[in-house]
XYZ file of C-alpha atoms in Angstrom:
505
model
C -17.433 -10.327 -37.736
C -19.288 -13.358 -39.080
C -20.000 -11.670 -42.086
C -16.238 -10.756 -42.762
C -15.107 -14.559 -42.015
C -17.629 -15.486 -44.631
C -16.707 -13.013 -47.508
C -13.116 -13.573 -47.140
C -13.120 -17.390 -46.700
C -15.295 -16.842 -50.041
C -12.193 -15.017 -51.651
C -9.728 -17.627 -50.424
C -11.975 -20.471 -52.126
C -11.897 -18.522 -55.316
C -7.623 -18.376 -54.900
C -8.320 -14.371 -54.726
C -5.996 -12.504 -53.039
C -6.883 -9.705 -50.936
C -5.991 -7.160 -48.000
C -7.174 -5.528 -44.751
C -7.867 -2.162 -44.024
C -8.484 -0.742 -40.579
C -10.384 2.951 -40.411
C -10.221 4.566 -37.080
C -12.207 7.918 -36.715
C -9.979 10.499 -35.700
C -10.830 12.166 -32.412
C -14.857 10.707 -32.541
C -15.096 11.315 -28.439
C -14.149 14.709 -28.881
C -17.128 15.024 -31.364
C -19.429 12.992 -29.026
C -18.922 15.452 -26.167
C -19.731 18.263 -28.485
C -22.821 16.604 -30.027
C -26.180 14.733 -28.977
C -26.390 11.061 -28.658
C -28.338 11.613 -31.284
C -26.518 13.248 -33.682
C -23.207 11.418 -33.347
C -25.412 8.249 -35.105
C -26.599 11.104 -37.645
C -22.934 11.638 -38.525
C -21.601 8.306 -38.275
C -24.498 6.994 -40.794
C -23.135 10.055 -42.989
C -19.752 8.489 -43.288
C -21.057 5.216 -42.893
C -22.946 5.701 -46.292
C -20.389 7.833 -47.795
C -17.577 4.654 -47.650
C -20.448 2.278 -49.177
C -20.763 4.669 -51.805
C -16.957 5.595 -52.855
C -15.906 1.749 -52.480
C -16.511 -0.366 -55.120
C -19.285 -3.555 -55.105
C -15.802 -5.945 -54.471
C -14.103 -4.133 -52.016
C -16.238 -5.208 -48.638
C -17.239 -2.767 -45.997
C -18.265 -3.916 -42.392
C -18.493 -1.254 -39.303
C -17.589 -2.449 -36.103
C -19.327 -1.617 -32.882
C -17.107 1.980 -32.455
C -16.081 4.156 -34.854
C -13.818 1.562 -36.720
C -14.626 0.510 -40.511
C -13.072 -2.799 -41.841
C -12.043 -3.310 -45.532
C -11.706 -5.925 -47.566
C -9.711 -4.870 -50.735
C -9.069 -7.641 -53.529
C -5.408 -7.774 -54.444
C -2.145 -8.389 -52.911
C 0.006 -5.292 -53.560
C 0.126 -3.475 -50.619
C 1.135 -0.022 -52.498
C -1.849 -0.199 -54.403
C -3.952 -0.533 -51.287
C -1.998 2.143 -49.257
C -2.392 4.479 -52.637
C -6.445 3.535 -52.305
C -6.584 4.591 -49.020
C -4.653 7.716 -49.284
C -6.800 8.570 -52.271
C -10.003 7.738 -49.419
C -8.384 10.073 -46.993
C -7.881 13.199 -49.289
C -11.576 12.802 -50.503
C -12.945 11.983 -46.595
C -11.757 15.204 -45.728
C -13.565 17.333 -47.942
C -17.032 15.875 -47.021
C -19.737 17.403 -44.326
C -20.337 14.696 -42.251
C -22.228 17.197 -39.742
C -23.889 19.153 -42.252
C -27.685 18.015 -41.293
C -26.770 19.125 -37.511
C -28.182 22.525 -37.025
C -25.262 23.416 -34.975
C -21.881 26.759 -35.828
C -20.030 23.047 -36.036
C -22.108 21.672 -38.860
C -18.702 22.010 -41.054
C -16.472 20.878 -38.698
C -13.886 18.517 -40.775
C -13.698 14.811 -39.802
C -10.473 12.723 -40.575
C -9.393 8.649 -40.252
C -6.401 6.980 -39.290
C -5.870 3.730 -41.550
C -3.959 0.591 -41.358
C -3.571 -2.164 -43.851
C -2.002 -5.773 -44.221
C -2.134 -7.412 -47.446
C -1.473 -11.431 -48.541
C 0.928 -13.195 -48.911
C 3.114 -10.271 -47.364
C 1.625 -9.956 -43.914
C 0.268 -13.546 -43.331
C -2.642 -15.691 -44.614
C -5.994 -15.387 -44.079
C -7.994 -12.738 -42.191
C -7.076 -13.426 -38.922
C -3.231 -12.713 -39.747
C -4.273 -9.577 -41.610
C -6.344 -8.132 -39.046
C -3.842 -8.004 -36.696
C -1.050 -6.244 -38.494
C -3.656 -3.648 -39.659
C -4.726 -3.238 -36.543
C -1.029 -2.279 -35.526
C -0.484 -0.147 -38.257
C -3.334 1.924 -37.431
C -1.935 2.295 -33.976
C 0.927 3.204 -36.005
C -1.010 5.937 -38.282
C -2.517 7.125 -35.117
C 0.999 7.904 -33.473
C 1.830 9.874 -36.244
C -0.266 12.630 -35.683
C -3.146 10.795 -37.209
C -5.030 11.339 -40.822
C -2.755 9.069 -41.738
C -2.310 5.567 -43.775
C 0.454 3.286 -42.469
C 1.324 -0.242 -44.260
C 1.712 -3.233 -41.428
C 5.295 -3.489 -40.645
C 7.578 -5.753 -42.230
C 10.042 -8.293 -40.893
C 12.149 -7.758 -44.144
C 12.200 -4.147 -43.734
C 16.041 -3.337 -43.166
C 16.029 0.068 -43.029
C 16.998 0.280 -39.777
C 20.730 1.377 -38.477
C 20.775 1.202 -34.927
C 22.598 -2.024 -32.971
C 21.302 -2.612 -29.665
C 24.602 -2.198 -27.243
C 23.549 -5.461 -25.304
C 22.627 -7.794 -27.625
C 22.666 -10.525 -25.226
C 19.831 -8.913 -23.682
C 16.631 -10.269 -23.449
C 12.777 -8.918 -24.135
C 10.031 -10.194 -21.943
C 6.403 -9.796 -23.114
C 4.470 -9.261 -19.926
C 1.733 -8.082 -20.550
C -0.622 -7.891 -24.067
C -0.294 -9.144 -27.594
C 0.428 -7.255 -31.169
C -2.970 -6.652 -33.076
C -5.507 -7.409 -30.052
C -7.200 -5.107 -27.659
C -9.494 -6.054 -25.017
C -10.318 -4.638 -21.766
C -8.885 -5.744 -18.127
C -11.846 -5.653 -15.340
C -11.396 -8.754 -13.223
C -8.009 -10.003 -11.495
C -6.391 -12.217 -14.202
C -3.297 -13.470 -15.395
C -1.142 -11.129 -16.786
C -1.077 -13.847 -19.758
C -4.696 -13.075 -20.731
C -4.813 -8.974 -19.801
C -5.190 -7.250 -22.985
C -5.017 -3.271 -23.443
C -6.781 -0.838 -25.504
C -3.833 1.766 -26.547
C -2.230 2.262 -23.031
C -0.324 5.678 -22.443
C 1.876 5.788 -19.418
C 3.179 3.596 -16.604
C 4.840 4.058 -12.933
C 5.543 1.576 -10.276
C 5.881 2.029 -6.378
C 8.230 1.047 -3.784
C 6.794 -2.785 -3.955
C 7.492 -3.610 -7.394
C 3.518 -2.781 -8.440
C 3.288 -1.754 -12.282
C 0.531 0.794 -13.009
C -1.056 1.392 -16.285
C -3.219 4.191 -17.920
C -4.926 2.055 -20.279
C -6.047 5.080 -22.138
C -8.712 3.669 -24.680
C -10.709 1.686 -21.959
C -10.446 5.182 -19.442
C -9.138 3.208 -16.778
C -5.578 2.201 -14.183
C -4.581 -1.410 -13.951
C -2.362 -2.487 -11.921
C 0.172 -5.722 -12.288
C 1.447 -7.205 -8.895
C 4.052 -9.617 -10.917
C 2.177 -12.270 -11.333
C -2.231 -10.759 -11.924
C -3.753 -7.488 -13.385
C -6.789 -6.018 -12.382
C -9.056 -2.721 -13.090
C -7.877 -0.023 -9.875
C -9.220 3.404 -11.464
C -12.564 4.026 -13.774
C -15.391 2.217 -14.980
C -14.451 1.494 -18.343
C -16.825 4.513 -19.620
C -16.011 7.825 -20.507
C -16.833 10.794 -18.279
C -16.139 12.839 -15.405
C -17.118 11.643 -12.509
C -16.826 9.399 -9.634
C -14.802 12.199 -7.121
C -14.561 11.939 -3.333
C -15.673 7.952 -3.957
C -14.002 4.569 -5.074
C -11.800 5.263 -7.917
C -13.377 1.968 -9.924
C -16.644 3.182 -9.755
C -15.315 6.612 -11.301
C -15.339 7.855 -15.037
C -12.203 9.196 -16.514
C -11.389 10.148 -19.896
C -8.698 9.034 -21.830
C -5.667 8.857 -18.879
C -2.550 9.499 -20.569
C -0.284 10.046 -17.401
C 0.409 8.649 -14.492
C 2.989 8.441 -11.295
C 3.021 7.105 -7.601
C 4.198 9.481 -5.047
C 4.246 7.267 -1.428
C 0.271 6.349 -1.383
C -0.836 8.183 -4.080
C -1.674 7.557 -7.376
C -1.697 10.757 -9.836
C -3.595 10.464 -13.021
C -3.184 12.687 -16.128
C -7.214 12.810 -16.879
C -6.220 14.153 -20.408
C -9.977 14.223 -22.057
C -11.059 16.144 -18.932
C -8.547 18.556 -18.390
C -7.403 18.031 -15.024
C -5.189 16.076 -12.683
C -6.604 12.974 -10.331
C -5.455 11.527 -6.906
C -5.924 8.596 -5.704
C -5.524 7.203 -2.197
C -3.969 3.603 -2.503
C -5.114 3.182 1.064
C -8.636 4.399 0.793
C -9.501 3.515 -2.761
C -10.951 7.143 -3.301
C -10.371 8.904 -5.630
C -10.273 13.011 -6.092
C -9.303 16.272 -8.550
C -6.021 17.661 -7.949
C -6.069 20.459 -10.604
C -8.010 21.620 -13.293
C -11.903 22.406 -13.673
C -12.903 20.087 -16.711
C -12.713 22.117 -19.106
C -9.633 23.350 -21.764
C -8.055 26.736 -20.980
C -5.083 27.879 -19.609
C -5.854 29.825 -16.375
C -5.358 30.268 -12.720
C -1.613 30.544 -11.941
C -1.077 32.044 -8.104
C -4.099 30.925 -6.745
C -6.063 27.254 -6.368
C -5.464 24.382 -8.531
C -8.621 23.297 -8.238
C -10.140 26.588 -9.825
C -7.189 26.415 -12.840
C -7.590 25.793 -16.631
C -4.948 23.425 -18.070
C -5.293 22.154 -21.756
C -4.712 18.303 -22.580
C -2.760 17.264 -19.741
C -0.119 14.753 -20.273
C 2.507 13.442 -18.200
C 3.110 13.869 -14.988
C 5.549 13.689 -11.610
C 5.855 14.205 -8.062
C 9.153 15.411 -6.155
C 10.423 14.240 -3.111
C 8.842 17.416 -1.123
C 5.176 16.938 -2.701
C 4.975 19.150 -5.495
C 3.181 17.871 -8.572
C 4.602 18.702 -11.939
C 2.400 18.532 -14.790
C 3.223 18.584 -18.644
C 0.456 20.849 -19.800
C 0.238 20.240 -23.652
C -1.840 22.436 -25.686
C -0.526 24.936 -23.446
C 3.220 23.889 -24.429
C 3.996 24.810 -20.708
C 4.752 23.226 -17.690
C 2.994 23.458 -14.129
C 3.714 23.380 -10.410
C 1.455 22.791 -7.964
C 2.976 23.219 -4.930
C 1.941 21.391 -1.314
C -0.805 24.044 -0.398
C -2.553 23.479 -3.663
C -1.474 26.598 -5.393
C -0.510 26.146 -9.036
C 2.098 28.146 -10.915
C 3.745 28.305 -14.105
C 7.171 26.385 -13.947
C 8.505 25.981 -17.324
C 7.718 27.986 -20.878
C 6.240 30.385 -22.414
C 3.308 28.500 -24.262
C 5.334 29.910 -27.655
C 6.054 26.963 -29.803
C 9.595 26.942 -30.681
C 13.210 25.720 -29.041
C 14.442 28.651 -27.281
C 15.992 29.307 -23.721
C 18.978 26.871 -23.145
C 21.138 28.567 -21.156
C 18.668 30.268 -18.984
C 15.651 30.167 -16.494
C 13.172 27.409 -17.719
C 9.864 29.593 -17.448
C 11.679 31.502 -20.779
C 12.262 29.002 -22.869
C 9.719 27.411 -25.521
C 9.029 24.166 -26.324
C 7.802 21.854 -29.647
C 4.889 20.149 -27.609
C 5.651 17.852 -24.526
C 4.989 14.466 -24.338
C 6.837 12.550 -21.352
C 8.613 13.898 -18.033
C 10.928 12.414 -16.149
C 12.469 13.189 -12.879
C 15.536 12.385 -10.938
C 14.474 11.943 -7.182
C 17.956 12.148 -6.017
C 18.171 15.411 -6.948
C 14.855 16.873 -8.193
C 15.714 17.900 -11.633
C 13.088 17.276 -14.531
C 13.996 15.777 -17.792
C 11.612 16.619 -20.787
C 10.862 15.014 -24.287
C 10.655 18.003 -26.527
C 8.816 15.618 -29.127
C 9.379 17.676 -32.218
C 12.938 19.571 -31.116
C 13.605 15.982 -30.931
C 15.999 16.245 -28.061
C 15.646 15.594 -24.055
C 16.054 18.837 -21.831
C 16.625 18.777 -18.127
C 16.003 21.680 -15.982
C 18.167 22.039 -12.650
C 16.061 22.029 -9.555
C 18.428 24.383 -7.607
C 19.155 26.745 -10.306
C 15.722 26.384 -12.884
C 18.373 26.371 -15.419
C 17.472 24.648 -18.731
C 19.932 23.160 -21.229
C 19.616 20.267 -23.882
C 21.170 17.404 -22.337
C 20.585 14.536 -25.803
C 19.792 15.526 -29.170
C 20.319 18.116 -32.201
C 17.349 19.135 -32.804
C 16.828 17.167 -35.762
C 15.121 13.859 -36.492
C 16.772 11.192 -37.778
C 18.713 8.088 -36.941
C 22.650 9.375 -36.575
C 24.515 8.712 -33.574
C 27.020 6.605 -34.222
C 30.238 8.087 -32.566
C 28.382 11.244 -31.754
C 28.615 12.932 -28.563
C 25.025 13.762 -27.254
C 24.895 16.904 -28.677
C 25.221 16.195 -31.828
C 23.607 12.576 -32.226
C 19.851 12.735 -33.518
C 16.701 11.733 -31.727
C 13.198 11.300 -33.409
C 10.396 11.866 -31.538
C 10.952 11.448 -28.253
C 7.655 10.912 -26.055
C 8.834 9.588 -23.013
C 11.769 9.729 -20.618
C 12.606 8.403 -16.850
C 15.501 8.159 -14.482
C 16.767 5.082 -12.770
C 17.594 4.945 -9.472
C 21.485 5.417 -10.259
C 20.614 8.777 -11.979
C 20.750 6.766 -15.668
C 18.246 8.212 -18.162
C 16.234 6.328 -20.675
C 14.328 7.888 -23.428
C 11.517 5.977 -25.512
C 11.599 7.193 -29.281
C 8.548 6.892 -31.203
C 9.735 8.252 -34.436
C 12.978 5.344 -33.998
C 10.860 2.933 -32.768
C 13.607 1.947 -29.989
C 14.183 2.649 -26.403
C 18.003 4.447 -25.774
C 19.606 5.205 -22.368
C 22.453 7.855 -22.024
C 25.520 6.084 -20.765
C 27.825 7.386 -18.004
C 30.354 7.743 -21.076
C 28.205 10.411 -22.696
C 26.442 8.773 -25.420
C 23.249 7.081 -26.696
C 23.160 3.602 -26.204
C 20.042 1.760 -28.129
C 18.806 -0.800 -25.401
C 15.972 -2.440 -27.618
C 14.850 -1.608 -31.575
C 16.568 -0.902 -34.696
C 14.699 2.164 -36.198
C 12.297 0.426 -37.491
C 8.443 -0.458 -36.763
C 8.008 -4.093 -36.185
C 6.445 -6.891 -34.361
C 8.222 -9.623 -32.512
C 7.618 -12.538 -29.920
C 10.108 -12.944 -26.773
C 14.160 -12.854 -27.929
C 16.761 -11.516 -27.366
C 17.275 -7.133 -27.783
C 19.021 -7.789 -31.172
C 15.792 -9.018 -33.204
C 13.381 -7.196 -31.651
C 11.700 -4.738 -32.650
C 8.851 -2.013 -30.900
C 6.018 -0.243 -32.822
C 5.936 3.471 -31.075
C 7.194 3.289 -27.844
C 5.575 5.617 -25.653
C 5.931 4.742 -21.810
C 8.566 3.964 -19.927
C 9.053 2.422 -15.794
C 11.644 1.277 -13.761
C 11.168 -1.816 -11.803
C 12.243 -3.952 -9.010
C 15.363 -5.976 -9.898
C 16.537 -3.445 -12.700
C 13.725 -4.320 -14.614
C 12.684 -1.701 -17.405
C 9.222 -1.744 -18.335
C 8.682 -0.142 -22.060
C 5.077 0.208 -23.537
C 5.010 -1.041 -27.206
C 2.328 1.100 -27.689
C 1.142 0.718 -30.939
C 0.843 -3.465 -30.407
C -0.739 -2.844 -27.314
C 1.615 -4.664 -25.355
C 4.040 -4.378 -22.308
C 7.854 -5.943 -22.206
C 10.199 -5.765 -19.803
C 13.893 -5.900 -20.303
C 17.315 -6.330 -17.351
C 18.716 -3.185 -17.624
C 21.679 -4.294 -14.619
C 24.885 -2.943 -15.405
C-alpha cells in the first residue's frame, strides 16, 4: 500500500489526474480447492505477469495480499477507463492462466470483476478513489461477475422510484461504504467492518445475525457490540460436533434462527449447519460436502445439494432450503429425511396455478416465510417477480411482479408492476412482505392496498451517510431482517454495510 500512496501522491505533485481500478478474481477459492497450494501461486504469477505486461509503463500495478490487483490509470475520464478495462476483460479471458498445471483443467478460463473511481468525479486523492472502486466492484460482482462497473454517482438521476415515507429515516448500524475488515473480538458496532455479508435473521431477543460471507464466519449484534459466533475466519470444512468458532465454513450465504438454533447456508461446502445457541456446537444438517443433487426419501445427512442459499425453518421444525444450482427447493422434515418441495430443477417460469414441485424457476436467491401461516415466499431473481407457495394447499402463484425487469410500477397493481432482480424477501410479523431488489437498488414492501411501496432507494446505485429514506440510496441490496421495535434491517451489500430503518405503520 506504501508503494501506491507514493506513486499517486507523485501524480498529484505533477497536477496529473488519474483513476482507480479494483480487479477481483472471479471465483479464485473455487480454483484453490481444485488445485495445489502450489499451483494456485503458479497461476496467480501467470496473471500477475500477464497485467504487468498488457498495462502500459504509466498505468501502475500493485497486487494485494488476495487475489485483488490495484490500478492506477492516468486520466480523469471515467469512460475511457471503464472502456480500458473492458478491453482488459475481453483479452483476460482468452489467456491460459493454468496452462503449466499438468492437470484435464489446465484450460479452465479465469475471469475478473472490476471497479473504478476516477478524479475529480469520485473524490480526491487515493483514499477517496479506493473506496468507490472498491464498491463498484462489489457492484460488478453482483452482476453476475466478469464485469466492469463505474463507482456510483451522486448526480446520477436516473432513478424513478419515490420512497412512500419520505420522512423516514436510515440508520447505518453496522459497516462503512468502500472498507472491509473482519469482526473477531466483541466491539462496537461503530468499528465492526464486513467482508461482503450475505444474509441476516434475528431471534426472539432482538439479536441480529450475520453471514459475513467473505470472512466464512456468523456475527452476531446484541444492539449495542458485535462479535465472531460461527467459524474461524478460514475457509474449510470442519469444526463439526465442537464450538462453532473454532469451526471452518465456506462462504455462508444463508442463515435463520429457529428457537435455539442457528441454521447456516454453508454455500462453498454444499450443505446445511446447526448450531446450538445454548451449547456453542456446532453440526451438519444436510448435505455431504460435495455438489450434486441426490438423496431425496432418505437421510439428509447422506444428500447432495448444489450451492445452497437461503434458508428457513417453520413453526413445526422443518427446514426449507433454497437449493441453487439445483433451481429446486428442499424439505427436510423433523426425522431428518429430505425431500424435494418445490421445482423441477428446469430453468424457466412455469407452474402458477398448480402444485409447487411442477413449476420451474430462474435461479433462487432469498426465501421468506410467513410463520403465521407457513407459506414460503420466493425471489425468482431473473423471472423478476416474488412467488408464494400455500402451505395447506402447495399451490404456487406469482404474488409481485411481471416477469420483466425494469423500474414501472407506478399505479400498477402487483401483477403488472416490474421488479428487477429480486434476491431477498421476508415477512413481518403482521404478514407484510418486503422484498430487497438488487437490480433497483431499493428495498419495496407490498402494502395491504395491493401495491409496491419503495421503502428506501431510487433505482439507482449509490452511496450515502445517515438521512432521511428520500436521499438515500443502497448499492445491491441483498438481505433483509425484521427487528425488535419494527426495525428493518437491510444489507447494503455491495458497501458492506448494515442500516436499519422504522418500518411502524
Amino acid at each position: 500500500m506504501e508503494e501506491i500512496v507514493k506513486y499517486s501522491d507523485q501524480m498529484l505533485k505533477s497536477d496529473i489526474p488519474f483513476g482507480v481500478a479494483i480487479i477481483d478474481i472471479d471465483y479464485l477459492i473455487r480454483l484453490c480447492l481444485r488445485f495445489e497450494p502450489d499451483e494456485i501461486q503458479i497461476i496467480m504469477d501467470e496473471i500477475r505477469h500477464y497485467l504487468r505486461d498488457y498495462c502500459p509503463p504509466q498505468v501502475g500495478l500493485w497486487q494485494s495480499d488476495g487475489d485483488e490487483f490495484i490500478l492506477v490509470w492516468p486520466g480523469n475520464g471515467i469512460q475511457e477507463l471503464t472502456s480500458y478495462l473492458n478491453a482488459l476483460k475481453t483479452d483476460f479471458r482468452k489467456q491460459r492462466f493454468c496452462w503449466q498445471i499438468n492437470s484435464s483443467l489446465s484450460n479452465i478460463r479465469i475471469t475478473f470483476s472490476a471497479g473504478c473511481a476516477v478524479m475529480p468525479r469520485d473524490g480526491q486523492g487515493l483514499q477517496s478513489l479506493m473506496r468507490k472502486a472498491l464498491v463498484a466492484m462489489f457492484l460488478a460482482k453482483a452482476h453476475r461477475r466478469d464485469k466492469v462497473v463505474a463507482a456510483p454517482h451522486p448526480d446520477d438521476e436516473s432513478g424513478r422510484f419515490k420512497p412512500a415515507f419520505p420522512s423516514s429515516r436510515v440508520k447505518i448500524v453496522i459497516g462503512d461504504y468502500g472498507t472491509v475488515g473482519y469482526a473477531d473480538d466483541r466491539i462496537p458496532a461503530s468499528e465492526a467492518r464486513l467482508w461482503e455479508p450475505q444474509a441476516m435473521d434475528t431471534d426472539d431477543l432482538g439479536n441480529l445475525y450475520i453471514a459475513d460471507q467473505n470472512n466464512h464466519a456468523v456475527l452476531k449484534f446484541d444492539g449495542t457490540f458485535v462479535h465472531r459466533i460461527v467459524g474461524n475466519g478460514h475457509y474449510g470444512y470442519s469444526g463439526d460436533g465442537g464450538i462453532a468458532v473454532r469451526a471452518s465454513l465456506n462462504k455462508p450465504t444463508g442463515l435463520f434462527v429457529h428457537k435455539h438454533h442457528l441454521y447456516i447456508t454453508d454455500t462453498g461446502n454444499d450443505a446445511v449447519r446447526r448450531v446450538d445457541l445454548k451449547s456453542g456446537i456446532i453440526e451438519t444438517v444436510a448435505g455431504m460436502g460435495k455438489p450434486g443433487y441426490e438423496g431425496d426419501g432418505g437421510r439428509a445427512l447422506n444428500a447432495l445439494l448444489n450451492k445452497p442459499g437461503g434458508t428457513v425453518v417453520d413453526s413445526e421444525g422443518n427446514l426449507f432450503i433454497n437449493d441453487i444450482a439445483n433451481n429446486v427447493i428442499r424439505k427436510v422434515d423433523t426425522e431428518g429425511t429430505i425431500t424435494t418441495f418445490a421445482g423441477t430443477g428446469e430453468y424457466g417460469y412455469e407452474g402458477d396455478g398448480g402444485q409447487a414441485i411442477h413449476a420451474s424457476f430462474a435461479e433462487i436467491y432469498g426465501i421468506g416465510i410467513d410463520q403465521r401461516t407457513g407459506d414460503l415466499y420466493i425471489a425468482d431473481y431473473f423471472n423478476h417477480c416474488i412467488r408464494k407457495i400455500e402451505r395447506q394447499t402447495g399451490i404456487i402463484r406469482t404474488i409481485a411482479g411481471c416477469g420483466i425487469a425494469g423500474k414501472g410500477r407506478d399505479g400498477k397493481t402487483l401483477l403488472s408492476a416490474c421488479l428487477d432482480r429480486p434476491v431477498a424477501v421476508t415477512c413481518g410479523p403482521d404478514g407484510s412482505i418486503y422484498i430487497a431488489e438488487s437490480g433497483n437498488n431499493c428495498v419495496t414492501v407490498i402494502s395491504e392496498e395491493g401495491t409496491l411501496l419503495t421503502l428506501v432507494g431510487d433505482g439507482v446505485a449509490g452511496i450515502g451517510p445517515d438521512g432521511s429514506s428520500a436521499a438515500f440510496r443502497l448499492a445491491n441490496p441483498n438481505a433483509l431482517a425484521v427487528g425488535p421495535e419494527d426495525r428493518l434491517y437491510i444489507l447494503d451489500g455491495a458497501s458492506n454495510r448494515i442500516c436499519e430503518i422504522q418500518i411502524s405503520k
